[in-house]
């Protein structure tokens, strides 16, 4: 390698090295800050109760989501019906739907004044009460069932269609076909999907804040929030944050080792395995599809319906500032996250495969350190020098960007690797560097995944109700926080109006960026 080529490679890698340094600083710097405060050396009975409940709800949520996803994904693979592609696309909606909006939609269906209870009471049956563990499980299944289903659909898509045709030609029974062809795929995909959902439920905050609480339904993250905001007990908050980081770190390492890394944001083309299915199977598949789609779509429909009525009643003076604040934080967070992911991805794409996997794995460390744990560390670091509440919005934007970074990285790295493999030698032979290389080689390859990454980061930040609750002083509100406070004051009509606007803005941001990335020709 010439000296000039070496200098060019180092220059291209330098921003990525800086981003990785920031990731490591925020992750391990937060842990170091927590260690300086935590000196008790022991967990209280309350701490153990929070840990047990966190593990229990994560285990149950992951188990139920995985168990329901198998028949749903299998039915989607086996059946062809009008709107099937739209149904598969909508499976991605809960992932970008603001948590607090989804909670309001679930309450409209399953809450004490919801549709289900309105049907039960005339039949003389007792009302359902979903607050506590049942509601947390319901919400987590609502969010994670589509995620596991999409992962399984990718697994089915990887099975050659000829295997199913051969099985039908040999007259294999449905049970034998499932055991020989589909079960090996499930054994390969399900453990990683289970651990991923377990990890997401471990770091779930807004769901538990809205539907849990109390000594019997408090998770570790909720206990950290209570220790910081209500008791200002930095020692207890640090102790719990360290426990959270240790558990999530272990689960994240297991999940990454068992999960085959796939590019995110791509379409799913499942094989046609209708051959050999009988009437009874078609009836069962139809029943499963109707039930699951009703479960997933009914809350969204009610959010829209109740939201229209809420908006016609008028909103308070805090609504417009909350919208403006959320948009500013979301857009800033999206551009910061995508820029950091791009810098890191360029570095990864220029490394050997082994070194690239190591660097990318370090970038995915953020899956282990939840924004809440990093936020607690930053709170402790800032507190001796300035009021952490004065930095509420910059810290929220930065940590939201960090939370979206692993997903943006997974969208960009495969595209950059592909472009480097196909056009890198030619670009090098033409001595294309700097702006010319970015314009002619890099940008056409990453425009679509970059648009997806921007949209995903903006939507996730728009709906975030985690870090902002930790830092927000009185008078500073994002739209999710504004909506949560309306719900706490039992002003449900206004909350429904805010929920509709929040949902619309989140989906709109995702659509605008994702669609923008798809416009124009791409490298083929």
XYZ file of C-alpha atoms in Angstrom:
524
model
C 0.000 0.000 0.000
C 1.386 3.390 -0.951
C 1.943 6.088 1.624
C -0.729 8.237 -0.061
C -3.275 5.411 0.027
C -2.481 4.844 3.685
C -3.037 8.532 4.484
C -6.360 8.481 2.568
C -7.547 5.379 4.452
C -6.634 6.935 7.796
C -8.397 10.191 6.895
C -11.550 8.265 5.943
C -11.400 6.234 9.159
C -10.736 9.178 11.495
C -14.400 10.308 11.966
C -15.393 6.688 12.663
C -12.638 6.351 15.249
C -13.961 9.511 16.904
C -17.522 8.137 16.974
C -16.373 4.840 18.476
C -14.429 6.769 21.121
C -17.619 8.694 21.964
C -19.623 5.451 22.168
C -17.074 3.892 24.512
C -16.838 7.098 26.566
C -20.593 7.342 27.018
C -20.933 3.630 27.786
C -18.017 3.004 30.100
C -17.791 6.634 31.285
C -21.356 6.329 32.554
C -20.501 3.073 34.290
C -17.417 4.704 35.860
C -19.548 7.615 37.071
C -22.007 5.160 38.612
C -19.176 3.329 40.373
C -17.929 6.551 41.991
C -21.291 7.072 43.679
C -22.280 3.514 44.542
C -20.506 2.556 47.769
C -23.080 0.589 49.747
C -22.048 -2.762 48.276
C -25.443 -4.355 48.764
C -28.916 -4.509 47.302
C -31.982 -3.713 49.375
C -35.158 -5.782 49.474
C -36.784 -3.195 47.221
C -33.908 -3.535 44.718
C -34.283 -7.325 44.609
C -38.033 -7.012 44.083
C -37.453 -4.654 41.121
C -34.849 -7.017 39.630
C -37.128 -10.058 40.011
C -40.066 -8.253 38.415
C -37.884 -6.973 35.556
C -36.647 -10.470 34.779
C -40.128 -11.996 35.163
C -41.902 -9.560 32.847
C -39.072 -9.764 30.290
C -39.149 -13.563 30.340
C -42.941 -13.749 29.988
C -43.062 -11.024 27.322
C -40.387 -12.701 25.212
C -41.951 -16.151 25.623
C -45.463 -15.034 24.675
C -44.212 -12.921 21.743
C -42.125 -15.788 20.358
C -44.894 -18.358 20.877
C -47.498 -16.237 19.052
C -45.109 -15.144 16.284
C -44.523 -18.690 15.002
C -48.133 -19.420 13.909
C -48.587 -15.828 12.681
C -45.446 -15.871 10.520
C -46.292 -19.357 9.255
C -49.801 -18.276 8.297
C -48.407 -15.233 6.462
C -46.007 -17.460 4.549
C -48.670 -20.057 3.655
C -51.483 -17.731 2.592
C -51.909 -15.278 -0.283
C -54.671 -12.672 0.132
C -55.389 -9.087 -0.969
C -53.450 -6.683 1.237
C -50.892 -9.280 2.322
C -47.922 -7.068 1.402
C -49.517 -4.155 3.251
C -50.074 -6.380 6.300
C -46.390 -7.371 6.320
C -45.374 -3.714 5.944
C -47.683 -2.710 8.824
C -45.884 -5.211 11.038
C -43.108 -2.617 11.177
C -45.464 0.130 12.416
C -45.455 -0.746 16.140
C -41.649 -0.456 16.170
C -41.783 3.242 15.235
C -45.045 3.964 17.047
C -44.493 6.110 20.172
C -44.886 3.873 23.208
C -47.160 6.230 25.079
C -49.480 6.424 22.044
C -49.703 2.652 21.841
C -50.440 2.477 25.572
C -53.340 4.898 25.126
C -54.648 2.774 22.239
C -54.419 -0.411 24.306
C -56.246 1.295 27.182
C -59.011 2.249 24.744
C -59.437 -1.462 23.951
C -58.530 -3.263 27.179
C -58.739 -0.546 29.885
C -61.491 -0.237 32.490
C -63.470 2.055 30.187
C -62.401 0.240 27.042
C -64.258 -1.627 24.353
C -63.696 -5.097 25.835
C -65.079 -4.138 29.250
C -68.061 -2.473 27.589
C -68.831 -5.870 26.044
C -68.182 -7.876 29.225
C -70.369 -5.863 31.611
C -73.719 -6.496 29.818
C -72.874 -10.218 29.958
C -72.545 -10.030 33.754
C -68.793 -10.640 33.660
C -66.291 -8.732 35.840
C -64.318 -5.835 34.357
C -60.731 -6.423 33.293
C -57.996 -4.484 35.085
C -54.819 -4.405 33.021
C -52.695 -2.203 35.267
C -49.670 -4.088 36.578
C -48.164 -7.217 35.057
C -51.074 -8.034 32.665
C -50.973 -4.603 31.048
C -47.173 -4.611 30.753
C -47.272 -8.023 29.071
C -50.063 -6.914 26.761
C -48.132 -3.824 25.657
C -44.853 -5.688 25.233
C -46.514 -8.363 23.109
C -48.142 -5.615 21.027
C -44.701 -4.114 20.296
C -42.645 -7.281 19.978
C -44.943 -9.786 18.280
C -44.524 -7.949 14.917
C -40.753 -7.744 15.426
C -40.359 -11.497 16.012
C -42.755 -12.218 13.159
C -40.634 -10.185 10.733
C -37.462 -11.971 11.914
C -39.155 -15.335 11.337
C -40.385 -14.245 7.904
C -36.764 -13.471 7.011
C -35.898 -16.991 8.190
C -38.604 -18.532 6.017
C -37.491 -16.359 3.094
C -34.016 -17.926 3.371
C -35.402 -21.454 2.817
C -35.261 -22.406 -0.918
C -38.774 -22.770 -2.307
C -37.708 -25.934 -4.110
C -37.525 -27.731 -0.752
C -41.250 -27.202 -0.187
C -42.072 -28.300 -3.735
C -39.961 -31.419 -3.318
C -41.682 -32.205 -0.008
C -45.101 -31.814 -1.669
C -43.970 -34.041 -4.553
C -42.811 -36.733 -2.125
C -46.161 -36.578 -0.325
C -44.717 -35.633 3.064
C -47.305 -34.931 5.735
C -47.535 -31.360 7.070
C -45.968 -32.542 10.340
C -43.039 -34.201 8.562
C -42.511 -31.150 6.368
C -42.508 -28.892 9.412
C -40.061 -31.143 11.272
C -37.631 -31.611 8.369
C -37.689 -28.191 6.641
C -39.036 -25.529 8.981
C -37.914 -26.671 12.424
C -34.158 -26.246 11.694
C -34.831 -22.633 10.675
C -36.827 -21.995 13.847
C -34.050 -23.487 15.978
C -31.602 -21.074 14.306
C -33.722 -17.903 14.444
C -35.929 -18.136 17.545
C -33.250 -18.061 20.301
C -31.759 -14.822 18.977
C -35.214 -13.270 18.497
C -36.215 -14.339 22.022
C -33.113 -12.736 23.552
C -33.580 -9.550 21.502
C -37.145 -9.166 22.811
C -35.968 -10.033 26.330
C -33.384 -7.218 26.058
C -35.919 -4.709 24.717
C -38.325 -5.538 27.552
C -35.513 -5.214 30.093
C -35.012 -1.600 28.984
C -38.687 -0.763 28.562
C -39.508 2.337 30.591
C -42.505 4.237 29.218
C -44.726 1.132 29.178
C -44.014 0.336 32.811
C -44.320 4.011 33.802
C -47.820 4.154 32.305
C -49.142 0.678 33.131
C -47.031 -0.518 36.058
C -45.708 1.112 39.168
C -46.270 0.252 42.804
C -44.118 -2.197 44.778
C -45.392 -5.216 42.830
C -44.880 -3.844 39.318
C -41.668 -1.805 39.379
C -38.810 -2.532 37.014
C -35.182 -1.562 37.519
C -35.431 1.438 35.171
C -38.575 2.690 36.893
C -36.830 2.299 40.259
C -33.884 4.356 38.932
C -36.307 7.084 37.843
C -38.017 7.116 41.252
C -34.653 7.227 43.058
C -33.455 10.209 41.003
C -36.606 12.281 40.572
C -38.482 11.669 43.823
C -35.884 10.664 46.422
C -32.707 12.137 44.870
C -30.853 9.052 46.134
C -27.871 8.960 43.772
C -26.419 5.875 45.473
C -29.524 3.762 44.930
C -29.889 5.020 41.351
C -26.259 4.155 40.608
C -26.591 0.717 42.231
C -29.623 -0.162 40.158
C -28.119 1.257 36.968
C -25.047 -0.957 37.414
C -27.275 -4.004 37.873
C -29.230 -3.041 34.753
C -26.033 -2.615 32.723
C -24.626 -5.974 33.890
C -27.785 -7.918 33.018
C -28.363 -6.145 29.699
C -24.696 -6.520 28.747
C -24.838 -10.276 29.271
C -28.094 -10.622 27.353
C -26.835 -8.389 24.514
C -23.673 -10.469 24.067
C -25.764 -13.661 23.988
C -28.273 -12.130 21.559
C -25.571 -10.871 19.181
C -23.780 -14.216 19.259
C -26.981 -16.130 18.460
C -28.520 -13.661 15.996
C -27.421 -13.635 12.400
C -26.908 -9.939 11.631
C -29.261 -8.880 8.846
C -29.541 -5.536 7.072
C -32.518 -3.658 8.495
C -35.194 -1.943 6.440
C -35.284 -4.317 3.488
C -38.380 -5.901 2.007
C -39.319 -9.509 2.834
C -40.057 -12.024 0.113
C -41.210 -15.285 1.646
C -41.363 -18.515 -0.376
C -44.668 -19.884 -1.599
C -45.361 -22.993 0.521
C -49.069 -23.317 -0.156
C -48.593 -26.655 -1.870
C -49.770 -29.526 0.332
C -51.983 -27.504 2.699
C -55.568 -28.633 3.234
C -58.875 -26.880 4.019
C -58.486 -27.220 7.779
C -55.048 -25.591 7.681
C -56.363 -22.765 5.519
C -59.196 -22.180 8.010
C -56.796 -22.146 10.975
C -54.406 -19.798 9.162
C -57.259 -17.422 8.356
C -58.399 -17.443 11.975
C -54.870 -16.684 13.209
C -54.387 -13.861 10.711
C -57.722 -12.215 11.565
C -57.127 -12.431 15.332
C -53.545 -11.146 15.211
C -54.243 -8.326 12.775
C -57.255 -7.231 14.859
C -55.072 -7.267 17.990
C -52.406 -5.125 16.292
C -54.569 -2.742 14.271
C -57.552 -2.074 16.571
C -55.579 0.207 18.965
C -54.318 2.253 16.011
C -57.836 2.701 14.659
C -59.158 3.814 18.050
C -56.263 6.245 18.505
C -57.206 7.887 15.225
C -60.927 7.945 16.041
C -60.559 9.299 19.596
C -57.823 11.680 18.479
C -60.059 13.453 15.976
C -62.643 14.089 18.701
C -59.904 15.231 21.067
C -58.528 17.745 18.585
C -61.952 19.206 17.834
C -62.294 19.997 21.563
C -59.166 22.212 21.428
C -55.740 21.842 23.012
C -54.089 23.757 25.849
C -51.423 26.417 25.360
C -48.610 23.932 26.041
C -49.436 21.834 22.983
C -47.731 23.912 20.260
C -44.440 24.419 22.196
C -44.351 20.687 22.967
C -44.765 19.874 19.245
C -42.012 22.330 18.287
C -39.659 20.961 20.956
C -40.243 17.361 19.887
C -39.644 18.152 16.223
C -36.421 20.018 17.011
C -35.098 17.204 19.209
C -36.158 14.494 16.742
C -34.604 16.153 13.687
C -31.387 16.999 15.511
C -31.165 13.491 16.931
C -31.822 11.895 13.520
C -29.082 13.814 11.717
C -26.574 13.295 14.529
C -27.341 9.571 14.717
C -27.091 9.029 10.962
C -23.908 11.101 10.656
C -22.277 9.090 13.445
C -23.454 5.806 11.936
C -22.136 6.821 8.522
C -18.721 7.761 9.910
C -18.500 4.452 11.759
C -19.813 2.463 8.786
C -17.221 3.959 6.417
C -14.494 2.857 8.798
C -16.007 -0.633 9.210
C -16.391 -1.094 5.437
C -12.718 -0.299 4.921
C -11.507 -2.912 7.420
C -11.004 -6.630 6.978
C -14.110 -8.708 7.757
C -12.876 -9.841 11.191
C -11.779 -6.374 12.301
C -14.978 -4.893 10.877
C -17.119 -7.283 12.941
C -15.179 -6.357 16.096
C -15.588 -2.591 15.511
C -19.260 -2.977 14.600
C -19.792 -5.127 17.689
C -18.336 -2.331 19.830
C -20.750 0.098 18.146
C -23.617 -2.209 19.067
C -22.568 -1.940 22.742
C -25.251 0.717 22.994
C -27.817 -2.088 22.985
C -26.423 -3.102 26.379
C -26.235 0.353 27.910
C -29.769 1.673 27.741
C -30.263 5.446 27.366
C -31.598 5.421 30.910
C -28.355 3.966 32.301
C -26.263 6.454 30.305
C -28.611 9.238 31.378
C -28.136 8.296 35.016
C -24.368 8.368 34.549
C -24.508 11.794 32.879
C -26.808 13.058 35.616
C -24.236 12.040 38.239
C -21.349 13.499 36.221
C -23.052 16.872 35.699
C -24.601 17.259 39.140
C -21.480 18.543 41.013
C -20.874 21.267 38.425
C -24.278 22.347 37.113
C -27.937 21.492 37.274
C -28.524 18.461 35.009
C -32.033 19.791 34.354
C -30.538 22.741 32.429
C -29.270 20.285 29.784
C -32.512 18.353 29.396
C -32.992 18.815 25.649
C -29.349 18.450 24.442
C -28.892 15.309 26.542
C -32.219 13.883 25.369
C -31.252 14.505 21.744
C -27.794 12.986 22.174
C -29.023 9.856 23.974
C -31.854 9.393 21.489
C -29.248 9.552 18.724
C -27.191 6.943 20.533
C -30.240 4.695 20.952
C -30.853 4.738 17.176
C -27.184 4.321 16.252
C -27.109 0.460 16.270
C -30.065 0.294 13.849
C -28.587 2.954 11.546
C -25.267 1.130 11.595
C -26.916 -2.146 10.552
C -28.638 -0.344 7.677
C -25.486 1.347 6.355
C -22.683 -1.195 6.803
C -23.983 -3.834 4.316
C -24.612 -1.168 1.631
C -21.150 0.321 2.068
C -19.487 -3.105 2.059
C -21.297 -3.971 -1.166
C -20.311 -0.671 -2.817
C -16.707 -1.050 -1.688
C -16.519 -4.614 -3.023
C -18.017 -3.677 -6.421
C -16.602 -0.235 -7.087
C -13.734 0.240 -4.607
C -10.935 -1.131 -6.839
C -12.176 0.878 -9.824
C -12.413 4.062 -7.731
C -8.902 3.457 -6.413
C -7.521 2.893 -9.907
C -9.103 6.197 -11.001
C -7.694 7.890 -7.881
C -11.187 8.969 -6.813
C -11.015 10.406 -3.299
C -12.810 12.888 -1.084
C -15.905 14.619 -2.448
C -15.715 12.989 -5.884
C -15.717 9.486 -4.386
C -18.528 10.382 -1.987
C -20.680 11.817 -4.815
C -20.032 9.130 -7.428
C -19.593 5.931 -5.396
C -20.602 6.238 -1.749
C -23.779 8.350 -1.838
C -25.641 6.386 -4.551
C -24.975 3.218 -2.531
C -26.124 4.558 0.822
C -28.930 6.930 -0.158
C -31.701 4.403 0.528
C -30.345 3.004 3.817
C -29.398 6.537 4.918
C -32.981 7.679 4.288
C -34.272 4.689 6.247
C -31.834 5.401 9.099
C -32.841 9.073 9.231
C -36.533 8.192 9.258
C -36.151 5.515 11.918
C -34.031 7.718 14.188
C -36.429 10.667 13.821
C -39.496 8.520 14.552
C -37.888 6.826 17.572
C -36.751 10.154 19.007
C -40.128 11.777 18.324
C -41.864 9.178 20.498
C -39.261 8.875 23.249
C -40.532 9.103 26.798
C -37.462 7.913 28.667
C -34.553 10.260 29.101
C -36.709 13.397 28.970
C -38.598 12.310 32.109
C -35.279 12.012 33.919
C -34.021 15.491 33.033
C -37.022 17.676 32.147
C -37.525 20.641 34.503
C -40.989 22.186 34.954
C -41.978 24.079 31.822
C -39.943 21.951 29.408
C -41.979 19.311 27.623
C -41.726 17.163 24.563
C -44.986 15.986 23.018
C -44.823 12.495 24.644
C -44.199 14.077 28.057
C -47.014 16.574 27.495
C -49.317 13.702 26.583
C -48.251 11.619 29.604
C -48.981 14.521 31.945
C -52.453 14.905 30.372
C -53.089 11.207 31.003
C -51.894 11.611 34.605
C -54.415 14.436 35.040
C -57.181 12.206 33.540
C -57.667 14.653 30.629
C -58.054 11.769 28.249
C -59.716 13.649 25.398
C -56.831 16.082 25.099
C -54.392 13.180 25.504
C -56.101 11.419 22.601
C -55.725 14.527 20.431
C -52.031 14.780 21.322
C -51.632 11.040 20.640
C -53.036 11.392 17.136
C -50.688 14.275 16.328
C -47.724 12.417 17.831
C -48.508 9.260 15.862
C -49.005 11.221 12.635
C -45.757 13.165 13.047
C -43.754 10.017 13.851
C -45.067 8.165 10.810
C -44.701 11.272 8.628
C -41.061 11.802 9.613
C -40.273 8.172 8.875
C -42.089 8.274 5.535
C -40.528 11.549 4.355
C -36.944 10.451 5.019
C -37.428 6.861 3.883
C -39.220 7.961 0.713
C -36.637 10.665 0.084
C -33.893 8.067 0.185
C -35.657 6.013 -2.482
C -36.002 8.826 -5.029
C -33.617 8.865 -7.951
C -31.496 6.103 -9.484
C -29.449 3.750 -7.316
C -26.337 1.732 -7.995
C -27.184 -1.741 -9.304
